PDB file of C-alpha atoms and ligand atoms in Angstrom:
ATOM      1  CA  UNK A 283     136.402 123.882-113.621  1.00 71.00           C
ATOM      2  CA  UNK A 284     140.267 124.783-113.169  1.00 92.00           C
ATOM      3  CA  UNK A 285     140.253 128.533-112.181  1.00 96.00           C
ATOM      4  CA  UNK A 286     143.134 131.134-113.586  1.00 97.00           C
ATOM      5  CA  UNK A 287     143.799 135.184-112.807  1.00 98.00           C
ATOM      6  CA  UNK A 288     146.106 136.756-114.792  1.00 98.00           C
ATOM      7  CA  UNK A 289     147.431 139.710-113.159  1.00 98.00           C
ATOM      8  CA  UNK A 290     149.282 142.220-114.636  1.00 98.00           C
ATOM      9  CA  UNK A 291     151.647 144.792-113.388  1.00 98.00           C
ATOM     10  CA  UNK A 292     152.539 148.905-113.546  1.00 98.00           C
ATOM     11  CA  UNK A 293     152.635 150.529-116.898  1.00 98.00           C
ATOM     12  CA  UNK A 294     150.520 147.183-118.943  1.00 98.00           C
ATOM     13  CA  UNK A 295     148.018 149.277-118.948  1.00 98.00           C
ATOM     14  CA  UNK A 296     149.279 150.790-121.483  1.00 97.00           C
ATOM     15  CA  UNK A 297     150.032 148.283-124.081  1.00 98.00           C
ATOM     16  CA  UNK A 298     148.642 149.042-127.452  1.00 96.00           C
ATOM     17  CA  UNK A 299     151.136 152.519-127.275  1.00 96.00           C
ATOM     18  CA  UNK A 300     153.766 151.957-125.142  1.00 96.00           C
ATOM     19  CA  UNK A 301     156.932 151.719-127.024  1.00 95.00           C
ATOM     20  CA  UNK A 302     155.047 149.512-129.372  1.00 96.00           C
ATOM     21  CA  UNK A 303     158.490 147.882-131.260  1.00 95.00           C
ATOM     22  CA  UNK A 304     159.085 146.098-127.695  1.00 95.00           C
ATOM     23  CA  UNK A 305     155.220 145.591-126.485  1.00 97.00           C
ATOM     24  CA  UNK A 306     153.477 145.060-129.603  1.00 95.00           C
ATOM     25  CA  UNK A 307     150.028 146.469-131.216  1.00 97.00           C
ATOM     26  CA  UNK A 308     147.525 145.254-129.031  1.00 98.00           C
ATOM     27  CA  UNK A 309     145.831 146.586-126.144  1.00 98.00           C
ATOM     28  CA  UNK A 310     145.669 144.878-122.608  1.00 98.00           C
ATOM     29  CA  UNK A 311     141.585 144.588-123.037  1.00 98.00           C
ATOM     30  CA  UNK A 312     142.772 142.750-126.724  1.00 98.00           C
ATOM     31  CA  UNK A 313     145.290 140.510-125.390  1.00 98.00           C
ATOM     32  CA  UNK A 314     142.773 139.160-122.339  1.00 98.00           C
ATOM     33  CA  UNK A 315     139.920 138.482-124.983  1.00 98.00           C
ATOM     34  CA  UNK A 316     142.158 136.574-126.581  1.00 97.00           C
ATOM     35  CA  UNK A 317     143.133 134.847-123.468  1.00 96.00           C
ATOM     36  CA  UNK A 318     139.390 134.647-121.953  1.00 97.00           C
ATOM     37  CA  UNK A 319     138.523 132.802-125.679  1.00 95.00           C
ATOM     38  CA  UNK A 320     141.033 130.412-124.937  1.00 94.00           C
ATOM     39  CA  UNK A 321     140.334 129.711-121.442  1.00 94.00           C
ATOM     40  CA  UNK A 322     136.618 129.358-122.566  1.00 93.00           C
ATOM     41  CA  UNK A 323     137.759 126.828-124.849  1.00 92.00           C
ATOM     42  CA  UNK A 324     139.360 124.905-122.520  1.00 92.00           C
ATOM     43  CA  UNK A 325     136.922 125.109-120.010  1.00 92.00           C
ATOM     44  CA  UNK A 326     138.480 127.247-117.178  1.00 95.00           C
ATOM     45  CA  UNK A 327     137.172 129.887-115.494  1.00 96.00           C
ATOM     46  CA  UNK A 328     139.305 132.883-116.468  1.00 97.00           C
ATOM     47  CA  UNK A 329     139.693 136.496-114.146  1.00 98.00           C
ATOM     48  CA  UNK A 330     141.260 139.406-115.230  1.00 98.00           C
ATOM     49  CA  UNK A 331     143.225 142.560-112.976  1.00 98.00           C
ATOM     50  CA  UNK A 332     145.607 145.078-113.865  1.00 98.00           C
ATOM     51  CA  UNK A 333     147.327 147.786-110.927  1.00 98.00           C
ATOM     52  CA  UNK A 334     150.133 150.266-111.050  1.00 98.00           C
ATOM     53  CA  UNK A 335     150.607 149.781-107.707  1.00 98.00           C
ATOM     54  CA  UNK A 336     152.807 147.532-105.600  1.00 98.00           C
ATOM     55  CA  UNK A 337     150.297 147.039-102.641  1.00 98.00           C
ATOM     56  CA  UNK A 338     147.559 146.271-104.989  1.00 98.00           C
ATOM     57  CA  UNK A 339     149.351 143.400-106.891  1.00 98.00           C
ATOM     58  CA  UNK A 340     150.519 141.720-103.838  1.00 98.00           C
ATOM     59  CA  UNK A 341     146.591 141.845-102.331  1.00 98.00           C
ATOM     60  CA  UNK A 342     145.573 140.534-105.835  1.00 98.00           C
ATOM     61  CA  UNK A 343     148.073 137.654-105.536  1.00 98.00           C
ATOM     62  CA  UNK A 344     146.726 136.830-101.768  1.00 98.00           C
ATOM     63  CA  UNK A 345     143.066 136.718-102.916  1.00 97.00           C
ATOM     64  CA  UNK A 346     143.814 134.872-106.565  1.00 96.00           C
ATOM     65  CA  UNK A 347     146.558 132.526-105.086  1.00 86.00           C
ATOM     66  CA  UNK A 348     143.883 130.586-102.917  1.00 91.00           C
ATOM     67  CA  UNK A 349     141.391 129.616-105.935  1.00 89.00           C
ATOM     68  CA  UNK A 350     143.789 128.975-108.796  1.00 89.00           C
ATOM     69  CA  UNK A 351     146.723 129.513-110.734  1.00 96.00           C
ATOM     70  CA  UNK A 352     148.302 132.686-111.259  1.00 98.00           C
ATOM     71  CA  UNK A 353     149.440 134.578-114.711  1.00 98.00           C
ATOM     72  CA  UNK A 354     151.741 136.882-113.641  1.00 98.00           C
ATOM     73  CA  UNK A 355     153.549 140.139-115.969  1.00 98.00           C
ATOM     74  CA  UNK A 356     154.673 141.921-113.020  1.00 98.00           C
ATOM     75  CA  UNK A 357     156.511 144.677-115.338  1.00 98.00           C
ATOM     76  CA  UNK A 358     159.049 146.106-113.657  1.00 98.00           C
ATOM     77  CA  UNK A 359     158.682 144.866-110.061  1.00 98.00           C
ATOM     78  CA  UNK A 360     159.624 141.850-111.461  1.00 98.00           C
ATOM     79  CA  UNK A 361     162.871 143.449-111.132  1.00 98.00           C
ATOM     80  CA  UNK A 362     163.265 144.352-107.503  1.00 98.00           C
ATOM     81  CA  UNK A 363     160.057 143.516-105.135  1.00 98.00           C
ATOM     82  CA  UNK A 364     160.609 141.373-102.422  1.00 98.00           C
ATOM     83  CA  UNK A 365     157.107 142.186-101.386  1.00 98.00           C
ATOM     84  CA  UNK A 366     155.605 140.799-104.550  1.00 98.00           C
ATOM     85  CA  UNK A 367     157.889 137.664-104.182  1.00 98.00           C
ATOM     86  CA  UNK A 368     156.934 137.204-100.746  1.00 98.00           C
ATOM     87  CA  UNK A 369     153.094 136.862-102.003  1.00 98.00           C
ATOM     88  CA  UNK A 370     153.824 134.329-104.300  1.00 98.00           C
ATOM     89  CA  UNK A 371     155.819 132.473-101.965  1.00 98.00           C
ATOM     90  CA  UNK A 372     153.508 132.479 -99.542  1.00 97.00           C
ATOM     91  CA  UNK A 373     150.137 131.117-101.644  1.00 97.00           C
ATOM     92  CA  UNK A 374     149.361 127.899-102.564  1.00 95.00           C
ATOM     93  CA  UNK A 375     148.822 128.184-105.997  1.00 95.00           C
ATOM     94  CA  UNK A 376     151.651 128.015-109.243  1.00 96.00           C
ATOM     95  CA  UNK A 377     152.792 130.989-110.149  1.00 97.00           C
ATOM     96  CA  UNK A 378     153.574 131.802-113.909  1.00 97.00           C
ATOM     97  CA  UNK A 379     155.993 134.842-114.764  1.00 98.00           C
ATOM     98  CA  UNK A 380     155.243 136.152-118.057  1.00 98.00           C
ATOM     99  CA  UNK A 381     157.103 138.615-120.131  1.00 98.00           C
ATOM    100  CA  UNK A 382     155.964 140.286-123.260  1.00 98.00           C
ATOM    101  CA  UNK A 383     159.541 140.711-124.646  1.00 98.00           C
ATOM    102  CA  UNK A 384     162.865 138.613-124.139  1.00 98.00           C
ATOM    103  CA  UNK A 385     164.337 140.330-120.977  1.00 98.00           C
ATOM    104  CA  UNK A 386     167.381 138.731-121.400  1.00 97.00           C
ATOM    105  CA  UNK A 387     167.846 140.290-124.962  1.00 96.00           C
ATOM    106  CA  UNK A 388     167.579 143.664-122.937  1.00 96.00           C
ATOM    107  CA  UNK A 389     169.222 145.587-120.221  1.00 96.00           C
ATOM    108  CA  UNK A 390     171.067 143.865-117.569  1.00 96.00           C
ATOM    109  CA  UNK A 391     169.071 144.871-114.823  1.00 96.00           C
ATOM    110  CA  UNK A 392     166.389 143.182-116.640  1.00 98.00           C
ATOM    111  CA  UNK A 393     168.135 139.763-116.774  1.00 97.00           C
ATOM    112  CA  UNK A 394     167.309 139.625-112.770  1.00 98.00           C
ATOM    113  CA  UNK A 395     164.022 138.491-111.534  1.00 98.00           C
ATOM    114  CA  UNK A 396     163.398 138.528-107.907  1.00 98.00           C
ATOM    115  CA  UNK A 397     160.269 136.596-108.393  1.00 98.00           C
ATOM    116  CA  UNK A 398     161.196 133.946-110.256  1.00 98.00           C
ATOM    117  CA  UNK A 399     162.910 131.807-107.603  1.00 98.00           C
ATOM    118  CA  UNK A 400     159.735 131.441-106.036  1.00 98.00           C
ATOM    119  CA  UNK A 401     157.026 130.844-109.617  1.00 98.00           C
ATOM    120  CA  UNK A 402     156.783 127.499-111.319  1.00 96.00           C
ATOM    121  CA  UNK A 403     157.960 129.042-114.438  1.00 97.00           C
ATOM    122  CA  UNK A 404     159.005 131.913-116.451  1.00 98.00           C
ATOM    123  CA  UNK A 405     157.957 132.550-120.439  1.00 98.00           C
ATOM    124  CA  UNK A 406     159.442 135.528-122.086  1.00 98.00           C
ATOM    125  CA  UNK A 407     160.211 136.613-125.600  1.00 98.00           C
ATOM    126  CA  UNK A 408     157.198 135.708-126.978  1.00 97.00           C
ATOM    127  CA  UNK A 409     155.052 138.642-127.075  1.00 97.00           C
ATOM    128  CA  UNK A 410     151.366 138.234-126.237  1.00 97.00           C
ATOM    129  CA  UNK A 411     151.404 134.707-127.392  1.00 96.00           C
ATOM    130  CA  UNK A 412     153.684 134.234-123.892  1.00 97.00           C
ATOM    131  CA  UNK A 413     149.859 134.451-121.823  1.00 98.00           C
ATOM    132  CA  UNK A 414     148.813 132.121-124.038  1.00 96.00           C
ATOM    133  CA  UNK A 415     151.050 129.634-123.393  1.00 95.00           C
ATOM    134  CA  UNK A 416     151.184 130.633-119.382  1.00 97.00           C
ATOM    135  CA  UNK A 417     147.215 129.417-119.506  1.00 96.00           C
ATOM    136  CA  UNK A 418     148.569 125.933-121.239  1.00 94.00           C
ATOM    137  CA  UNK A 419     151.058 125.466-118.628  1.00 94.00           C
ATOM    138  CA  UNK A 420     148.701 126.039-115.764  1.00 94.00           C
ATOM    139  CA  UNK A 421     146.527 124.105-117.217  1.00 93.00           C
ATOM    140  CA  UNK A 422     148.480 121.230-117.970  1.00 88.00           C
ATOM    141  CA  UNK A 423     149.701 120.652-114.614  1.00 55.00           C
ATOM    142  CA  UNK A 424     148.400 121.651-111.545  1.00 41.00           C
ATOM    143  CA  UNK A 425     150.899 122.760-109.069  1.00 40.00           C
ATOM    144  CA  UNK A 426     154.794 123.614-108.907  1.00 43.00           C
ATOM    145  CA  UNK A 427     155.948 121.432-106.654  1.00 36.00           C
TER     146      UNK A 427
HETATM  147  C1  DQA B   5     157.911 143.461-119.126  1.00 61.27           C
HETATM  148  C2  DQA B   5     159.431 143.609-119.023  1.00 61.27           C
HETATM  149  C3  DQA B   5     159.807 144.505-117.853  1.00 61.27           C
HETATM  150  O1  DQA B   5     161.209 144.642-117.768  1.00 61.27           O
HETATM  151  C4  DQA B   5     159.193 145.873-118.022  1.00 61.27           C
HETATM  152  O2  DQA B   5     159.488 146.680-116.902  1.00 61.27           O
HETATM  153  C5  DQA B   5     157.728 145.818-118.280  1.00 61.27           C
HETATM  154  C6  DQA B   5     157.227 144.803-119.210  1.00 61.27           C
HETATM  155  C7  DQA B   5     157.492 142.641-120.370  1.00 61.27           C
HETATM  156  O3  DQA B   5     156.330 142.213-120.408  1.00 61.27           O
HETATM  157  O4  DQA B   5     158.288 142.448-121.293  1.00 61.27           O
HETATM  158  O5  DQA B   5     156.967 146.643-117.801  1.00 61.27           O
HETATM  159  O6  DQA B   5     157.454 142.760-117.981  1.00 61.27           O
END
């Protein structure tokens, strides 16, 4: 059974009321239902972690990056941690950067990801759907390079 952690970053904890017009409705315990149905559809074995804090993701991202692919929204460190980069780079696994709205449609400084030099891919724009199809690209190929 192909394994998969989806890891999500400061502030996602919040989804469901943060600035809804650019997040959307649902909550983060919605959205990873929805993604734990799928995965159980497909067979994989699905885990689920959220953290505010820098340290936390890039311990979560050791420990996750050794069993299976990764589903990463790393909100706003996605901007400017080398530390979080460094983690990816430096675990096996693929790495998928996920984006609940099109960053590129926003402010400039949100047009740069440090961390996606180093993932297999990124998805953005798509709201919650984007997880969705982060679990079909994992799943559909096994690792980056
Ligand atoms: C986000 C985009 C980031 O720029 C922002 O800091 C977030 C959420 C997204 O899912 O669209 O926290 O990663």
């Amino acid at each position: 059974m192909k394994r998969v952690t989806v890891i999500n970053g400061p502030n996602l904890n919040l989804l469901g009321t943060r600035e809804p017009e650019k997040y959307g409705n649902e909550t983060l315990d919605e959205i990873n239902g929805r993604i734990q149905a799928e995965a159980s559809r497909l067979e994989a074995e699905c885990q689920f972690f959220q953290s505010n804090s820098e340290g936390e993701l890039v311990s979560a991202i050791q420990r996750a990056g050794v069993v299976g692919g990764i589903i990463l929204n790393a909100g706003a460190y996605t901007h400017y941690s080398i530390a979080i980069r460094d983690a990816i780079a430096a675990v096996p696994s693929p790495v998928v950067e996920v984006h609940i709205s099109n960053v590129h449609a926003r402010e400039e400084f949100r047009r740069v990801s440090v961390i996606a030099p180093v993932c297999a891919g990124v998805i953005a724009g798509f709201g919650s759907y984007g997880y969705i199809l982060a679990l079909y690209a994992l799943l559909g190929r096994g690792r980056h390079e």
